[in-house]
């Protein structure tokens, strides 16, 4: 997780940012993070720590690159249908989601399609120059529950 979630993006930025500055055209750095940085999740300490480190990297780069035309945006993602859970047994996922609910970090069991995350990335990179979005949070919507008024 440390190599994938933190070191990989650091090395990519080390190689990509200098040429971006040199050519002067600006551009976007988009970092895919997780709501686990805000809603700390038992049984995911290492994952949350790597994503928190990634967000620190993104925010620091945003400050360092201000005025260069290069933006740094964090996409903070909630529960998403993806290959992330591919190797997990379905009953283990349900147990984990119920476990998190005990700590108040899992309000519902809904998941959003990966397309929702892709749309957030498109929003980040197509926002007009001179505008910084900072952090975009993308969350699945809970199922509609109608509670009758008393």
Tab-separated table of C-alpha atoms in Angstrom:
chain	number	residue	atom	x	y	z
A	1	UNK	CA	0.000	0.000	0.000
A	2	UNK	CA	2.805	2.455	0.775
A	3	UNK	CA	4.393	1.906	-2.658
A	4	UNK	CA	1.111	2.177	-4.535
A	5	UNK	CA	-0.685	4.901	-2.580
A	6	UNK	CA	2.206	7.169	-1.587
A	7	UNK	CA	5.606	6.430	-3.093
A	8	UNK	CA	4.287	5.885	-6.625
A	9	UNK	CA	2.591	9.292	-6.808
A	10	UNK	CA	5.672	10.936	-5.247
A	11	UNK	CA	7.987	9.457	-7.895
A	12	UNK	CA	5.591	10.319	-10.724
A	13	UNK	CA	5.441	13.938	-9.524
A	14	UNK	CA	9.221	14.095	-9.224
A	15	UNK	CA	9.490	13.140	-12.901
A	16	UNK	CA	6.424	14.940	-14.294
A	17	UNK	CA	6.445	18.329	-12.576
A	18	UNK	CA	9.808	19.761	-13.799
A	19	UNK	CA	8.917	19.339	-17.509
A	20	UNK	CA	5.451	20.773	-16.813
A	21	UNK	CA	7.043	23.865	-15.263
A	22	UNK	CA	9.635	24.081	-18.052
A	23	UNK	CA	7.132	24.092	-20.909
A	24	UNK	CA	5.016	26.728	-19.149
A	25	UNK	CA	1.654	25.388	-20.328
A	26	UNK	CA	0.427	24.451	-16.869
A	27	UNK	CA	-1.631	21.387	-16.207
A	28	UNK	CA	-3.207	19.309	-13.503
A	29	UNK	CA	-2.042	16.875	-10.872
A	30	UNK	CA	-5.003	14.820	-9.676
A	31	UNK	CA	-4.608	12.606	-6.621
A	32	UNK	CA	-7.150	9.882	-5.819
A	33	UNK	CA	-7.543	9.707	-2.071
A	34	UNK	CA	-10.135	8.262	0.265
A	35	UNK	CA	-12.671	9.422	2.787
A	36	UNK	CA	-10.759	7.099	5.136
A	37	UNK	CA	-8.462	10.081	5.771
A	38	UNK	CA	-11.366	11.839	7.481
A	39	UNK	CA	-13.470	8.909	8.700
A	40	UNK	CA	-10.775	6.769	10.294
A	41	UNK	CA	-11.552	3.115	9.717
A	42	UNK	CA	-10.557	0.328	12.082
A	43	UNK	CA	-8.778	-2.498	10.215
A	44	UNK	CA	-7.484	-0.019	7.614
A	45	UNK	CA	-4.800	1.916	9.498
A	46	UNK	CA	-2.072	1.471	6.860
A	47	UNK	CA	-4.428	2.334	3.989
A	48	UNK	CA	-5.686	5.477	5.746
A	49	UNK	CA	-2.147	6.545	6.649
A	50	UNK	CA	-0.948	6.249	3.043
A	51	UNK	CA	-3.906	8.261	1.778
A	52	UNK	CA	-3.342	10.927	4.469
A	53	UNK	CA	0.283	11.139	3.325
A	54	UNK	CA	-0.896	11.446	-0.275
A	55	UNK	CA	-3.180	14.341	0.667
A	56	UNK	CA	-0.294	16.065	2.465
A	57	UNK	CA	1.825	15.666	-0.673
A	58	UNK	CA	-0.963	17.063	-2.868
A	59	UNK	CA	-1.608	20.099	-0.654
A	60	UNK	CA	2.093	20.883	-0.325
A	61	UNK	CA	2.608	20.618	-4.088
A	62	UNK	CA	-0.403	22.881	-4.551
A	63	UNK	CA	1.325	25.557	-2.485
A	64	UNK	CA	4.714	25.082	-4.113
A	65	UNK	CA	3.268	25.184	-7.629
A	66	UNK	CA	0.970	28.167	-7.141
A	67	UNK	CA	1.587	30.686	-9.898
A	68	UNK	CA	2.992	28.104	-12.331
A	69	UNK	CA	-0.366	27.207	-13.867
A	70	UNK	CA	-0.125	23.698	-12.428
A	71	UNK	CA	-3.016	22.747	-10.151
A	72	UNK	CA	-3.080	20.040	-7.534
A	73	UNK	CA	-6.474	18.516	-6.815
A	74	UNK	CA	-7.469	15.776	-4.391
A	75	UNK	CA	-10.421	13.542	-5.234
A	76	UNK	CA	-11.555	12.099	-1.902
A	77	UNK	CA	-13.522	8.968	-2.743
A	78	UNK	CA	-16.152	7.071	-0.767
A	79	UNK	CA	-17.338	3.483	-1.284
A	80	UNK	CA	-16.938	2.662	-4.979
A	81	UNK	CA	-17.632	-0.423	-7.066
A	82	UNK	CA	-14.173	-1.357	-8.313
A	83	UNK	CA	-11.587	-4.115	-8.418
A	84	UNK	CA	-10.266	-2.901	-5.034
A	85	UNK	CA	-12.374	-5.535	-3.264
A	86	UNK	CA	-11.965	-8.199	-5.976
A	87	UNK	CA	-9.994	-10.607	-3.818
A	88	UNK	CA	-12.209	-10.192	-0.767
A	89	UNK	CA	-14.986	-12.606	0.139
A	90	UNK	CA	-18.424	-10.956	-0.016
A	91	UNK	CA	-19.355	-11.966	3.540
A	92	UNK	CA	-16.091	-10.461	4.847
A	93	UNK	CA	-16.877	-7.147	3.133
A	94	UNK	CA	-20.352	-7.074	4.697
A	95	UNK	CA	-18.880	-7.890	8.122
A	96	UNK	CA	-16.322	-5.108	7.743
A	97	UNK	CA	-18.971	-2.571	6.702
A	98	UNK	CA	-21.105	-3.525	9.709
A	99	UNK	CA	-18.019	-3.259	11.961
A	100	UNK	CA	-17.356	0.276	10.719
A	101	UNK	CA	-20.975	1.216	11.359
A	102	UNK	CA	-20.305	0.485	15.049
A	103	UNK	CA	-17.804	3.364	15.028
A	104	UNK	CA	-20.099	5.709	13.140
A	105	UNK	CA	-18.040	5.709	9.956
A	106	UNK	CA	-20.459	3.671	7.849
A	107	UNK	CA	-23.908	5.237	7.552
A	108	UNK	CA	-25.175	2.877	4.848
A	109	UNK	CA	-24.015	0.095	2.554
A	110	UNK	CA	-24.475	1.870	-0.790
A	111	UNK	CA	-21.637	2.004	-3.309
A	112	UNK	CA	-21.260	4.303	-6.302
A	113	UNK	CA	-20.117	3.335	-9.793
A	114	UNK	CA	-16.498	4.024	-10.751
A	115	UNK	CA	-17.867	6.454	-13.350
A	116	UNK	CA	-18.659	8.861	-10.499
A	117	UNK	CA	-14.964	9.089	-9.662
A	118	UNK	CA	-14.056	9.506	-13.334
A	119	UNK	CA	-16.521	12.400	-13.625
A	120	UNK	CA	-14.874	14.107	-10.635
A	121	UNK	CA	-11.487	13.823	-12.357
A	122	UNK	CA	-12.943	15.323	-15.541
A	123	UNK	CA	-14.417	18.168	-13.473
A	124	UNK	CA	-11.008	18.840	-11.922
A	125	UNK	CA	-9.108	19.010	-15.207
A	126	UNK	CA	-11.748	20.947	-17.168
A	127	UNK	CA	-12.330	23.647	-14.582
A	128	UNK	CA	-11.237	26.985	-16.075
A	129	UNK	CA	-7.622	27.990	-15.500
A	130	UNK	CA	-7.144	30.286	-12.544
A	131	UNK	CA	-9.604	28.271	-10.445
A	132	UNK	CA	-8.393	25.724	-7.909
A	133	UNK	CA	-10.807	23.142	-6.540
A	134	UNK	CA	-8.563	21.790	-3.774
A	135	UNK	CA	-10.509	18.749	-2.618
A	136	UNK	CA	-13.514	17.183	-4.322
A	137	UNK	CA	-15.420	14.711	-2.172
A	138	UNK	CA	-17.365	12.007	-4.013
A	139	UNK	CA	-19.757	9.836	-1.984
A	140	UNK	CA	-22.477	7.305	-2.796
A	141	UNK	CA	-26.025	8.293	-2.006
A	142	UNK	CA	-27.906	6.246	0.577
A	143	UNK	CA	-31.090	4.493	-0.419
A	144	UNK	CA	-34.189	6.631	-0.037
A	145	UNK	CA	-36.013	5.988	3.191
A	146	UNK	CA	-39.311	7.666	3.821
A	147	UNK	CA	-40.023	8.271	7.472
A	148	UNK	CA	-43.627	9.231	8.179
A	149	UNK	CA	-44.090	12.447	10.125
A	150	UNK	CA	-45.728	12.030	13.509
